N, CA, C and O atoms as a Maestro MAE file, in Angstrom:
{
 s_m_m2io_version
 :::
 2.0.0
}

f_m_ct {
 s_m_title
 :::
 protein
 m_atom[308] {
  # First column is atom index #
  i_m_mmod_type
  r_m_x_coord
  r_m_y_coord
  r_m_z_coord
  i_m_residue_number
  s_m_chain_name
  s_m_pdb_residue_name
  s_m_pdb_atom_name
  i_m_atomic_number
  :::
  1 25 -76.763 -33.581 -31.660 1 A "UNK " " N  " 7
  2 3 -77.650 -32.495 -32.026 1 A "UNK " " CA " 6
  3 2 -78.260 -31.830 -30.799 1 A "UNK " " C  " 6
  4 15 -78.412 -30.608 -30.778 1 A "UNK " " O  " 8
  5 25 -78.605 -32.593 -29.794 2 A "UNK " " N  " 7
  6 3 -79.299 -32.023 -28.640 2 A "UNK " " CA " 6
  7 2 -78.421 -31.950 -27.394 2 A "UNK " " C  " 6
  8 15 -78.941 -31.884 -26.280 2 A "UNK " " O  " 8
  9 25 -77.105 -31.960 -27.562 3 A "UNK " " N  " 7
  10 3 -76.243 -31.879 -26.385 3 A "UNK " " CA " 6
  11 2 -76.044 -30.424 -25.969 3 A "UNK " " C  " 6
  12 15 -76.461 -29.503 -26.672 3 A "UNK " " O  " 8
  13 25 -75.408 -30.232 -24.832 4 A "UNK " " N  " 7
  14 3 -75.284 -28.891 -24.262 4 A "UNK " " CA " 6
  15 2 -74.466 -27.943 -25.125 4 A "UNK " " C  " 6
  16 15 -74.676 -26.731 -25.070 4 A "UNK " " O  " 8
  17 25 -73.536 -28.469 -25.923 5 A "UNK " " N  " 7
  18 3 -72.716 -27.566 -26.728 5 A "UNK " " CA " 6
  19 2 -73.555 -26.816 -27.753 5 A "UNK " " C  " 6
  20 15 -73.225 -25.686 -28.114 5 A "UNK " " O  " 8
  21 25 -74.613 -27.417 -28.216 6 A "UNK " " N  " 7
  22 3 -75.472 -26.757 -29.199 6 A "UNK " " CA " 6
  23 2 -76.225 -25.600 -28.557 6 A "UNK " " C  " 6
  24 15 -76.368 -24.545 -29.174 6 A "UNK " " O  " 8
  25 25 -76.699 -25.773 -27.352 7 A "UNK " " N  " 7
  26 3 -77.565 -24.778 -26.727 7 A "UNK " " CA " 6
  27 2 -76.848 -23.845 -25.763 7 A "UNK " " C  " 6
  28 15 -77.270 -22.699 -25.603 7 A "UNK " " O  " 8
  29 25 -75.796 -24.288 -25.125 8 A "UNK " " N  " 7
  30 3 -75.172 -23.508 -24.071 8 A "UNK " " CA " 6
  31 2 -73.790 -22.971 -24.399 8 A "UNK " " C  " 6
  32 15 -73.408 -21.912 -23.901 8 A "UNK " " O  " 8
  33 25 -73.048 -23.668 -25.210 9 A "UNK " " N  " 7
  34 3 -71.637 -23.323 -25.386 9 A "UNK " " CA " 6
  35 2 -71.430 -21.915 -25.941 9 A "UNK " " C  " 6
  36 15 -70.514 -21.220 -25.501 9 A "UNK " " O  " 8
  37 25 -72.237 -21.483 -26.873 10 A "UNK " " N  " 7
  38 3 -72.076 -20.146 -27.441 10 A "UNK " " CA " 6
  39 2 -72.246 -19.064 -26.391 10 A "UNK " " C  " 6
  40 15 -71.425 -18.151 -26.299 10 A "UNK " " O  " 8
  41 25 -73.296 -19.157 -25.606 11 A "UNK " " N  " 7
  42 3 -73.535 -18.187 -24.541 11 A "UNK " " CA " 6
  43 2 -72.463 -18.243 -23.472 11 A "UNK " " C  " 6
  44 15 -72.007 -17.207 -22.987 11 A "UNK " " O  " 8
  45 25 -72.058 -19.456 -23.101 12 A "UNK " " N  " 7
  46 3 -70.982 -19.611 -22.122 12 A "UNK " " CA " 6
  47 2 -69.688 -19.003 -22.641 12 A "UNK " " C  " 6
  48 15 -68.947 -18.372 -21.887 12 A "UNK " " O  " 8
  49 25 -69.418 -19.191 -23.922 13 A "UNK " " N  " 7
  50 3 -68.188 -18.660 -24.520 13 A "UNK " " CA " 6
  51 2 -68.179 -17.138 -24.449 13 A "UNK " " C  " 6
  52 15 -67.171 -16.538 -24.076 13 A "UNK " " O  " 8
  53 25 -69.284 -16.520 -24.801 14 A "UNK " " N  " 7
  54 3 -69.350 -15.057 -24.733 14 A "UNK " " CA " 6
  55 2 -69.231 -14.559 -23.295 14 A "UNK " " C  " 6
  56 15 -68.579 -13.545 -23.045 14 A "UNK " " O  " 8
  57 25 -69.849 -15.254 -22.357 15 A "UNK " " N  " 7
  58 3 -69.717 -14.872 -20.946 15 A "UNK " " CA " 6
  59 2 -68.257 -14.993 -20.488 15 A "UNK " " C  " 6
  60 15 -67.736 -14.100 -19.820 15 A "UNK " " O  " 8
  61 25 -67.614 -16.084 -20.847 16 A "UNK " " N  " 7
  62 3 -66.212 -16.290 -20.466 16 A "UNK " " CA " 6
  63 2 -65.319 -15.239 -21.119 16 A "UNK " " C  " 6
  64 15 -64.378 -14.752 -20.493 16 A "UNK " " O  " 8
  65 25 -65.603 -14.887 -22.361 17 A "UNK " " N  " 7
  66 3 -64.817 -13.855 -23.043 17 A "UNK " " CA " 6
  67 2 -64.994 -12.508 -22.347 17 A "UNK " " C  " 6
  68 15 -64.018 -11.787 -22.136 17 A "UNK " " O  " 8
  69 25 -66.214 -12.167 -21.993 18 A "UNK " " N  " 7
  70 3 -66.468 -10.904 -21.286 18 A "UNK " " CA " 6
  71 2 -65.711 -10.862 -19.964 18 A "UNK " " C  " 6
  72 15 -65.128 -9.838 -19.608 18 A "UNK " " O  " 8
  73 25 -65.722 -11.969 -19.245 19 A "UNK " " N  " 7
  74 3 -64.998 -12.052 -17.977 19 A "UNK " " CA " 6
  75 2 -63.493 -11.931 -18.197 19 A "UNK " " C  " 6
  76 15 -62.790 -11.338 -17.378 19 A "UNK " " O  " 8
  77 25 -63.003 -12.486 -19.291 20 A "UNK " " N  " 7
  78 3 -61.569 -12.504 -19.580 20 A "UNK " " CA " 6
  79 2 -61.049 -11.146 -20.035 20 A "UNK " " C  " 6
  80 15 -59.985 -10.715 -19.591 20 A "UNK " " O  " 8
  81 25 -61.788 -10.462 -20.919 21 A "UNK " " N  " 7
  82 3 -61.260 -9.202 -21.471 21 A "UNK " " CA " 6
  83 2 -61.842 -7.966 -20.805 21 A "UNK " " C  " 6
  84 15 -61.354 -6.860 -21.036 21 A "UNK " " O  " 8
  85 25 -62.863 -8.125 -19.991 22 A "UNK " " N  " 7
  86 3 -63.467 -6.993 -19.292 22 A "UNK " " CA " 6
  87 2 -64.619 -6.390 -20.076 22 A "UNK " " C  " 6
  88 15 -64.724 -6.547 -21.293 22 A "UNK " " O  " 8
  89 25 -65.480 -5.694 -19.341 23 A "UNK " " N  " 7
  90 3 -66.695 -5.130 -19.936 23 A "UNK " " CA " 6
  91 2 -66.411 -4.123 -21.045 23 A "UNK " " C  " 6
  92 15 -67.028 -4.181 -22.108 23 A "UNK " " O  " 8
  93 25 -65.489 -3.207 -20.807 24 A "UNK " " N  " 7
  94 3 -65.236 -2.162 -21.803 24 A "UNK " " CA " 6
  95 2 -64.793 -2.752 -23.135 24 A "UNK " " C  " 6
  96 15 -65.328 -2.398 -24.186 24 A "UNK " " O  " 8
  97 25 -63.819 -3.647 -23.090 25 A "UNK " " N  " 7
  98 3 -63.321 -4.267 -24.324 25 A "UNK " " CA " 6
  99 2 -64.391 -5.152 -24.955 25 A "UNK " " C  " 6
  100 15 -64.519 -5.189 -26.178 25 A "UNK " " O  " 8
  101 25 -65.160 -5.864 -24.135 26 A "UNK " " N  " 7
  102 3 -66.183 -6.763 -24.660 26 A "UNK " " CA " 6
  103 2 -67.248 -5.993 -25.435 26 A "UNK " " C  " 6
  104 15 -67.614 -6.376 -26.546 26 A "UNK " " O  " 8
  105 25 -67.742 -4.911 -24.846 27 A "UNK " " N  " 7
  106 3 -68.800 -4.162 -25.533 27 A "UNK " " CA " 6
  107 2 -68.264 -3.384 -26.731 27 A "UNK " " C  " 6
  108 15 -68.988 -3.164 -27.702 27 A "UNK " " O  " 8
  109 25 -67.015 -2.972 -26.669 28 A "UNK " " N  " 7
  110 3 -66.385 -2.362 -27.849 28 A "UNK " " CA " 6
  111 2 -66.248 -3.411 -28.954 28 A "UNK " " C  " 6
  112 15 -66.468 -3.109 -30.127 28 A "UNK " " O  " 8
  113 25 -65.887 -4.639 -28.583 29 A "UNK " " N  " 7
  114 3 -65.785 -5.732 -29.543 29 A "UNK " " CA " 6
  115 2 -67.118 -5.972 -30.235 29 A "UNK " " C  " 6
  116 15 -67.168 -6.071 -31.461 29 A "UNK " " O  " 8
  117 25 -68.187 -6.066 -29.475 30 A "UNK " " N  " 7
  118 3 -69.498 -6.317 -30.079 30 A "UNK " " CA " 6
  119 2 -69.908 -5.199 -31.025 30 A "UNK " " C  " 6
  120 15 -70.394 -5.457 -32.127 30 A "UNK " " O  " 8
  121 25 -69.712 -3.964 -30.598 31 A "UNK " " N  " 7
  122 3 -70.067 -2.821 -31.429 31 A "UNK " " CA " 6
  123 2 -69.237 -2.783 -32.712 31 A "UNK " " C  " 6
  124 15 -69.770 -2.559 -33.798 31 A "UNK " " O  " 8
  125 25 -67.948 -2.999 -32.578 32 A "UNK " " N  " 7
  126 3 -67.058 -2.971 -33.736 32 A "UNK " " CA " 6
  127 2 -67.367 -4.123 -34.688 32 A "UNK " " C  " 6
  128 15 -67.353 -3.952 -35.907 32 A "UNK " " O  " 8
  129 25 -67.644 -5.293 -34.125 33 A "UNK " " N  " 7
  130 3 -67.957 -6.456 -34.954 33 A "UNK " " CA " 6
  131 2 -69.201 -6.200 -35.806 33 A "UNK " " C  " 6
  132 15 -69.214 -6.514 -36.996 33 A "UNK " " O  " 8
  133 25 -70.231 -5.638 -35.206 34 A "UNK " " N  " 7
  134 3 -71.454 -5.341 -35.957 34 A "UNK " " CA " 6
  135 2 -71.177 -4.273 -37.006 34 A "UNK " " C  " 6
  136 15 -71.679 -4.363 -38.126 34 A "UNK " " O  " 8
  137 25 -70.385 -3.263 -36.657 35 A "UNK " " N  " 7
  138 3 -70.056 -2.203 -37.620 35 A "UNK " " CA " 6
  139 2 -69.310 -2.752 -38.829 35 A "UNK " " C  " 6
  140 15 -69.572 -2.355 -39.964 35 A "UNK " " O  " 8
  141 25 -68.383 -3.663 -38.577 36 A "UNK " " N  " 7
  142 3 -67.547 -4.182 -39.661 36 A "UNK " " CA " 6
  143 2 -68.180 -5.322 -40.445 36 A "UNK " " C  " 6
  144 15 -67.946 -5.453 -41.647 36 A "UNK " " O  " 8
  145 25 -68.982 -6.152 -39.773 37 A "UNK " " N  " 7
  146 3 -69.467 -7.370 -40.426 37 A "UNK " " CA " 6
  147 2 -70.984 -7.487 -40.471 37 A "UNK " " C  " 6
  148 15 -71.504 -8.417 -41.087 37 A "UNK " " O  " 8
  149 25 -71.705 -6.572 -39.838 38 A "UNK " " N  " 7
  150 3 -73.160 -6.665 -39.821 38 A "UNK " " CA " 6
  151 2 -73.734 -6.646 -41.230 38 A "UNK " " C  " 6
  152 15 -73.341 -5.828 -42.061 38 A "UNK " " O  " 8
  153 25 -74.648 -7.539 -41.485 39 A "UNK " " N  " 7
  154 3 -75.274 -7.629 -42.793 39 A "UNK " " CA " 6
  155 2 -74.436 -8.337 -43.833 39 A "UNK " " C  " 6
  156 15 -74.821 -8.412 -45.000 39 A "UNK " " O  " 8
  157 25 -73.283 -8.862 -43.418 40 A "UNK " " N  " 7
  158 3 -72.402 -9.550 -44.357 40 A "UNK " " CA " 6
  159 2 -71.961 -10.887 -43.807 40 A "UNK " " C  " 6
  160 15 -72.586 -11.447 -42.906 40 A "UNK " " O  " 8
  161 25 -70.894 -11.377 -44.352 41 A "UNK " " N  " 7
  162 3 -70.345 -12.660 -43.933 41 A "UNK " " CA " 6
  163 2 -69.064 -12.445 -43.152 41 A "UNK " " C  " 6
  164 15 -68.304 -11.515 -43.424 41 A "UNK " " O  " 8
  165 25 -68.835 -13.300 -42.195 42 A "UNK " " N  " 7
  166 3 -67.607 -13.246 -41.405 42 A "UNK " " CA " 6
  167 2 -67.214 -14.663 -41.036 42 A "UNK " " C  " 6
  168 15 -68.043 -15.572 -41.010 42 A "UNK " " O  " 8
  169 25 -65.955 -14.828 -40.757 43 A "UNK " " N  " 7
  170 3 -65.419 -16.107 -40.310 43 A "UNK " " CA " 6
  171 2 -65.161 -16.048 -38.812 43 A "UNK " " C  " 6
  172 15 -65.063 -14.967 -38.232 43 A "UNK " " O  " 8
  173 25 -65.054 -17.196 -38.201 44 A "UNK " " N  " 7
  174 3 -64.707 -17.246 -36.781 44 A "UNK " " CA " 6
  175 2 -63.429 -16.473 -36.535 44 A "UNK " " C  " 6
  176 15 -63.314 -15.754 -35.543 44 A "UNK " " O  " 8
  177 25 -62.462 -16.616 -37.437 45 A "UNK " " N  " 7
  178 3 -61.175 -15.926 -37.276 45 A "UNK " " CA " 6
  179 2 -61.354 -14.403 -37.308 45 A "UNK " " C  " 6
  180 15 -60.576 -13.687 -36.677 45 A "UNK " " O  " 8
  181 25 -62.337 -13.908 -38.011 46 A "UNK " " N  " 7
  182 3 -62.606 -12.466 -38.006 46 A "UNK " " CA " 6
  183 2 -62.970 -12.004 -36.587 46 A "UNK " " C  " 6
  184 15 -62.490 -10.971 -36.120 46 A "UNK " " O  " 8
  185 25 -63.810 -12.773 -35.922 47 A "UNK " " N  " 7
  186 3 -64.213 -12.426 -34.567 47 A "UNK " " CA " 6
  187 2 -63.048 -12.569 -33.593 47 A "UNK " " C  " 6
  188 15 -62.813 -11.678 -32.778 47 A "UNK " " O  " 8
  189 25 -62.324 -13.667 -33.668 48 A "UNK " " N  " 7
  190 3 -61.234 -13.895 -32.721 48 A "UNK " " CA " 6
  191 2 -60.107 -12.883 -32.910 48 A "UNK " " C  " 6
  192 15 -59.514 -12.429 -31.931 48 A "UNK " " O  " 8
  193 25 -59.809 -12.531 -34.142 49 A "UNK " " N  " 7
  194 3 -58.769 -11.524 -34.404 49 A "UNK " " CA " 6
  195 2 -59.180 -10.160 -33.875 49 A "UNK " " C  " 6
  196 15 -58.371 -9.449 -33.278 49 A "UNK " " O  " 8
  197 25 -60.420 -9.803 -34.091 50 A "UNK " " N  " 7
  198 3 -60.921 -8.531 -33.595 50 A "UNK " " CA " 6
  199 2 -60.894 -8.502 -32.065 50 A "UNK " " C  " 6
  200 15 -60.552 -7.480 -31.470 50 A "UNK " " O  " 8
  201 25 -61.249 -9.610 -31.434 51 A "UNK " " N  " 7
  202 3 -61.202 -9.691 -29.971 51 A "UNK " " CA " 6
  203 2 -59.780 -9.477 -29.462 51 A "UNK " " C  " 6
  204 15 -59.576 -8.790 -28.461 51 A "UNK " " O  " 8
  205 25 -58.804 -10.056 -30.138 52 A "UNK " " N  " 7
  206 3 -57.408 -9.880 -29.734 52 A "UNK " " CA " 6
  207 2 -56.951 -8.446 -29.968 52 A "UNK " " C  " 6
  208 15 -56.263 -7.869 -29.126 52 A "UNK " " O  " 8
  209 25 -57.325 -7.871 -31.096 53 A "UNK " " N  " 7
  210 3 -56.937 -6.488 -31.400 53 A "UNK " " CA " 6
  211 2 -57.498 -5.516 -30.363 53 A "UNK " " C  " 6
  212 15 -56.780 -4.648 -29.867 53 A "UNK " " O  " 8
  213 25 -58.766 -5.664 -30.044 54 A "UNK " " N  " 7
  214 3 -59.417 -4.731 -29.126 54 A "UNK " " CA " 6
  215 2 -58.947 -4.931 -27.689 54 A "UNK " " C  " 6
  216 15 -58.737 -3.959 -26.963 54 A "UNK " " O  " 8
  217 25 -58.784 -6.172 -27.280 55 A "UNK " " N  " 7
  218 3 -58.390 -6.436 -25.888 55 A "UNK " " CA " 6
  219 2 -56.892 -6.267 -25.657 55 A "UNK " " C  " 6
  220 15 -56.454 -6.047 -24.527 55 A "UNK " " O  " 8
  221 25 -56.111 -6.370 -26.725 56 A "UNK " " N  " 7
  222 3 -54.661 -6.322 -26.576 56 A "UNK " " CA " 6
  223 2 -54.097 -7.591 -25.964 56 A "UNK " " C  " 6
  224 15 -52.964 -7.602 -25.483 56 A "UNK " " O  " 8
  225 25 -54.876 -8.654 -25.981 57 A "UNK " " N  " 7
  226 3 -54.456 -9.929 -25.393 57 A "UNK " " CA " 6
  227 2 -54.323 -10.997 -26.461 57 A "UNK " " C  " 6
  228 15 -54.999 -10.959 -27.489 57 A "UNK " " O  " 8
  229 25 -53.444 -11.948 -26.201 58 A "UNK " " N  " 7
  230 3 -53.361 -13.143 -27.033 58 A "UNK " " CA " 6
  231 2 -54.420 -14.101 -26.507 58 A "UNK " " C  " 6
  232 15 -54.314 -14.598 -25.385 58 A "UNK " " O  " 8
  233 25 -55.436 -14.358 -27.313 59 A "UNK " " N  " 7
  234 3 -56.568 -15.181 -26.879 59 A "UNK " " CA " 6
  235 2 -56.602 -16.537 -27.577 59 A "UNK " " C  " 6
  236 15 -57.636 -17.205 -27.584 59 A "UNK " " O  " 8
  237 25 -55.473 -16.949 -28.168 60 A "UNK " " N  " 7
  238 3 -55.440 -18.227 -28.880 60 A "UNK " " CA " 6
  239 2 -55.846 -19.390 -27.981 60 A "UNK " " C  " 6
  240 15 -56.682 -20.204 -28.373 60 A "UNK " " O  " 8
  241 25 -55.272 -19.484 -26.784 61 A "UNK " " N  " 7
  242 3 -55.588 -20.583 -25.870 61 A "UNK " " CA " 6
  243 2 -57.046 -20.511 -25.422 61 A "UNK " " C  " 6
  244 15 -57.716 -21.537 -25.306 61 A "UNK " " O  " 8
  245 25 -57.531 -19.303 -25.174 62 A "UNK " " N  " 7
  246 3 -58.925 -19.127 -24.771 62 A "UNK " " CA " 6
  247 2 -59.859 -19.673 -25.849 62 A "UNK " " C  " 6
  248 15 -60.734 -20.489 -25.558 62 A "UNK " " O  " 8
  249 25 -59.677 -19.225 -27.089 63 A "UNK " " N  " 7
  250 3 -60.581 -19.654 -28.152 63 A "UNK " " CA " 6
  251 2 -60.396 -21.126 -28.505 63 A "UNK " " C  " 6
  252 15 -61.361 -21.787 -28.889 63 A "UNK " " O  " 8
  253 25 -59.196 -21.648 -28.385 64 A "UNK " " N  " 7
  254 3 -58.997 -23.080 -28.613 64 A "UNK " " CA " 6
  255 2 -59.850 -23.876 -27.631 64 A "UNK " " C  " 6
  256 15 -60.549 -24.813 -28.018 64 A "UNK " " O  " 8
  257 25 -59.787 -23.496 -26.363 65 A "UNK " " N  " 7
  258 3 -60.539 -24.214 -25.330 65 A "UNK " " CA " 6
  259 2 -62.048 -24.057 -25.499 65 A "UNK " " C  " 6
  260 15 -62.794 -25.027 -25.366 65 A "UNK " " O  " 8
  261 25 -62.495 -22.847 -25.791 66 A "UNK " " N  " 7
  262 3 -63.933 -22.580 -25.820 66 A "UNK " " CA " 6
  263 2 -64.602 -22.916 -27.144 66 A "UNK " " C  " 6
  264 15 -65.792 -23.230 -27.167 66 A "UNK " " O  " 8
  265 25 -63.869 -22.856 -28.239 67 A "UNK " " N  " 7
  266 3 -64.500 -23.089 -29.543 67 A "UNK " " CA " 6
  267 2 -64.160 -24.431 -30.175 67 A "UNK " " C  " 6
  268 15 -64.972 -24.981 -30.919 67 A "UNK " " O  " 8
  269 25 -62.995 -24.961 -29.899 68 A "UNK " " N  " 7
  270 3 -62.539 -26.112 -30.666 68 A "UNK " " CA " 6
  271 2 -62.307 -27.384 -29.859 68 A "UNK " " C  " 6
  272 15 -62.443 -28.483 -30.399 68 A "UNK " " O  " 8
  273 25 -61.959 -27.261 -28.576 69 A "UNK " " N  " 7
  274 3 -61.762 -28.463 -27.767 69 A "UNK " " CA " 6
  275 2 -63.111 -29.118 -27.505 69 A "UNK " " C  " 6
  276 15 -64.134 -28.442 -27.393 69 A "UNK " " O  " 8
  277 25 -63.096 -30.427 -27.412 70 A "UNK " " N  " 7
  278 3 -64.349 -31.160 -27.243 70 A "UNK " " CA " 6
  279 2 -64.974 -30.897 -25.878 70 A "UNK " " C  " 6
  280 15 -66.182 -30.676 -25.786 70 A "UNK " " O  " 8
  281 25 -64.175 -30.916 -24.825 71 A "UNK " " N  " 7
  282 3 -64.705 -30.739 -23.472 71 A "UNK " " CA " 6
  283 2 -64.881 -29.268 -23.154 71 A "UNK " " C  " 6
  284 15 -64.007 -28.451 -23.444 71 A "UNK " " O  " 8
  285 25 -65.993 -28.941 -22.569 72 A "UNK " " N  " 7
  286 3 -66.288 -27.564 -22.174 72 A "UNK " " CA " 6
  287 2 -65.419 -27.193 -20.981 72 A "UNK " " C  " 6
  288 15 -65.418 -27.899 -19.972 72 A "UNK " " O  " 8
  289 25 -64.675 -26.086 -21.085 73 A "UNK " " N  " 7
  290 3 -63.846 -25.667 -19.944 73 A "UNK " " CA " 6
  291 2 -64.713 -25.089 -18.827 73 A "UNK " " C  " 6
  292 15 -65.871 -24.740 -19.056 73 A "UNK " " O  " 8
  293 25 -64.162 -24.990 -17.631 74 A "UNK " " N  " 7
  294 3 -64.933 -24.383 -16.543 74 A "UNK " " CA " 6
  295 2 -65.149 -22.887 -16.780 74 A "UNK " " C  " 6
  296 15 -64.278 -22.207 -17.324 74 A "UNK " " O  " 8
  297 25 -66.288 -22.390 -16.377 75 A "UNK " " N  " 7
  298 3 -66.557 -20.965 -16.508 75 A "UNK " " CA " 6
  299 2 -65.641 -20.175 -15.575 75 A "UNK " " C  " 6
  300 15 -65.438 -20.564 -14.425 75 A "UNK " " O  " 8
  301 25 -65.095 -19.074 -16.066 76 A "UNK " " N  " 7
  302 3 -64.283 -18.240 -15.166 76 A "UNK " " CA " 6
  303 2 -65.178 -17.555 -14.133 76 A "UNK " " C  " 6
  304 15 -66.362 -17.316 -14.371 76 A "UNK " " O  " 8
  305 25 -64.592 -17.251 -13.001 77 A "UNK " " N  " 7
  306 3 -65.404 -16.600 -11.958 77 A "UNK " " CA " 6
  307 2 -65.243 -15.101 -12.016 77 A "UNK " " C  " 6
  308 15 -65.847 -14.384 -11.218 77 A "UNK " " O  " 8
  :::
 }
 m_bond[307] {
  # First column is bond index #
  i_m_from
  i_m_to
  i_m_order
  :::
  1 1 2 1
  2 2 3 1
  3 3 4 2
  4 3 5 1
  5 5 6 1
  6 6 7 1
  7 7 8 2
  8 7 9 1
  9 9 10 1
  10 10 11 1
  11 11 12 2
  12 11 13 1
  13 13 14 1
  14 14 15 1
  15 15 16 2
  16 15 17 1
  17 17 18 1
  18 18 19 1
  19 19 20 2
  20 19 21 1
  21 21 22 1
  22 22 23 1
  23 23 24 2
  24 23 25 1
  25 25 26 1
  26 26 27 1
  27 27 28 2
  28 27 29 1
  29 29 30 1
  30 30 31 1
  31 31 32 2
  32 31 33 1
  33 33 34 1
  34 34 35 1
  35 35 36 2
  36 35 37 1
  37 37 38 1
  38 38 39 1
  39 39 40 2
  40 39 41 1
  41 41 42 1
  42 42 43 1
  43 43 44 2
  44 43 45 1
  45 45 46 1
  46 46 47 1
  47 47 48 2
  48 47 49 1
  49 49 50 1
  50 50 51 1
  51 51 52 2
  52 51 53 1
  53 53 54 1
  54 54 55 1
  55 55 56 2
  56 55 57 1
  57 57 58 1
  58 58 59 1
  59 59 60 2
  60 59 61 1
  61 61 62 1
  62 62 63 1
  63 63 64 2
  64 63 65 1
  65 65 66 1
  66 66 67 1
  67 67 68 2
  68 67 69 1
  69 69 70 1
  70 70 71 1
  71 71 72 2
  72 71 73 1
  73 73 74 1
  74 74 75 1
  75 75 76 2
  76 75 77 1
  77 77 78 1
  78 78 79 1
  79 79 80 2
  80 79 81 1
  81 81 82 1
  82 82 83 1
  83 83 84 2
  84 83 85 1
  85 85 86 1
  86 86 87 1
  87 87 88 2
  88 87 89 1
  89 89 90 1
  90 90 91 1
  91 91 92 2
  92 91 93 1
  93 93 94 1
  94 94 95 1
  95 95 96 2
  96 95 97 1
  97 97 98 1
  98 98 99 1
  99 99 100 2
  100 99 101 1
  101 101 102 1
  102 102 103 1
  103 103 104 2
  104 103 105 1
  105 105 106 1
  106 106 107 1
  107 107 108 2
  108 107 109 1
  109 109 110 1
  110 110 111 1
  111 111 112 2
  112 111 113 1
  113 113 114 1
  114 114 115 1
  115 115 116 2
  116 115 117 1
  117 117 118 1
  118 118 119 1
  119 119 120 2
  120 119 121 1
  121 121 122 1
  122 122 123 1
  123 123 124 2
  124 123 125 1
  125 125 126 1
  126 126 127 1
  127 127 128 2
  128 127 129 1
  129 129 130 1
  130 130 131 1
  131 131 132 2
  132 131 133 1
  133 133 134 1
  134 134 135 1
  135 135 136 2
  136 135 137 1
  137 137 138 1
  138 138 139 1
  139 139 140 2
  140 139 141 1
  141 141 142 1
  142 142 143 1
  143 143 144 2
  144 143 145 1
  145 145 146 1
  146 146 147 1
  147 147 148 2
  148 147 149 1
  149 149 150 1
  150 150 151 1
  151 151 152 2
  152 151 153 1
  153 153 154 1
  154 154 155 1
  155 155 156 2
  156 155 157 1
  157 157 158 1
  158 158 159 1
  159 159 160 2
  160 159 161 1
  161 161 162 1
  162 162 163 1
  163 163 164 2
  164 163 165 1
  165 165 166 1
  166 166 167 1
  167 167 168 2
  168 167 169 1
  169 169 170 1
  170 170 171 1
  171 171 172 2
  172 171 173 1
  173 173 174 1
  174 174 175 1
  175 175 176 2
  176 175 177 1
  177 177 178 1
  178 178 179 1
  179 179 180 2
  180 179 181 1
  181 181 182 1
  182 182 183 1
  183 183 184 2
  184 183 185 1
  185 185 186 1
  186 186 187 1
  187 187 188 2
  188 187 189 1
  189 189 190 1
  190 190 191 1
  191 191 192 2
  192 191 193 1
  193 193 194 1
  194 194 195 1
  195 195 196 2
  196 195 197 1
  197 197 198 1
  198 198 199 1
  199 199 200 2
  200 199 201 1
  201 201 202 1
  202 202 203 1
  203 203 204 2
  204 203 205 1
  205 205 206 1
  206 206 207 1
  207 207 208 2
  208 207 209 1
  209 209 210 1
  210 210 211 1
  211 211 212 2
  212 211 213 1
  213 213 214 1
  214 214 215 1
  215 215 216 2
  216 215 217 1
  217 217 218 1
  218 218 219 1
  219 219 220 2
  220 219 221 1
  221 221 222 1
  222 222 223 1
  223 223 224 2
  224 223 225 1
  225 225 226 1
  226 226 227 1
  227 227 228 2
  228 227 229 1
  229 229 230 1
  230 230 231 1
  231 231 232 2
  232 231 233 1
  233 233 234 1
  234 234 235 1
  235 235 236 2
  236 235 237 1
  237 237 238 1
  238 238 239 1
  239 239 240 2
  240 239 241 1
  241 241 242 1
  242 242 243 1
  243 243 244 2
  244 243 245 1
  245 245 246 1
  246 246 247 1
  247 247 248 2
  248 247 249 1
  249 249 250 1
  250 250 251 1
  251 251 252 2
  252 251 253 1
  253 253 254 1
  254 254 255 1
  255 255 256 2
  256 255 257 1
  257 257 258 1
  258 258 259 1
  259 259 260 2
  260 259 261 1
  261 261 262 1
  262 262 263 1
  263 263 264 2
  264 263 265 1
  265 265 266 1
  266 266 267 1
  267 267 268 2
  268 267 269 1
  269 269 270 1
  270 270 271 1
  271 271 272 2
  272 271 273 1
  273 273 274 1
  274 274 275 1
  275 275 276 2
  276 275 277 1
  277 277 278 1
  278 278 279 1
  279 279 280 2
  280 279 281 1
  281 281 282 1
  282 282 283 1
  283 283 284 2
  284 283 285 1
  285 285 286 1
  286 286 287 1
  287 287 288 2
  288 287 289 1
  289 289 290 1
  290 290 291 1
  291 291 292 2
  292 291 293 1
  293 293 294 1
  294 294 295 1
  295 295 296 2
  296 295 297 1
  297 297 298 1
  298 298 299 1
  299 299 300 2
  300 299 301 1
  301 301 302 1
  302 302 303 1
  303 303 304 2
  304 303 305 1
  305 305 306 1
  306 306 307 1
  307 307 308 2
  :::
 }
}
């Protein structure tokens, strides 16, 4: 309950995603996500699919490492 994944992993994941897909795609992703899902329900797959659509990248390995693997990956530089 009180380990770093609860408090840090979400923010680290978003930072790593921004570094991976670039500022333009990242901020377009956030804006589009709120437009499509704000005030409603969404699944993790909704976010990851939208990130792939907007960035034009296959992010399966990225999201596997950052969202589902037990060990936190190193932050990209």
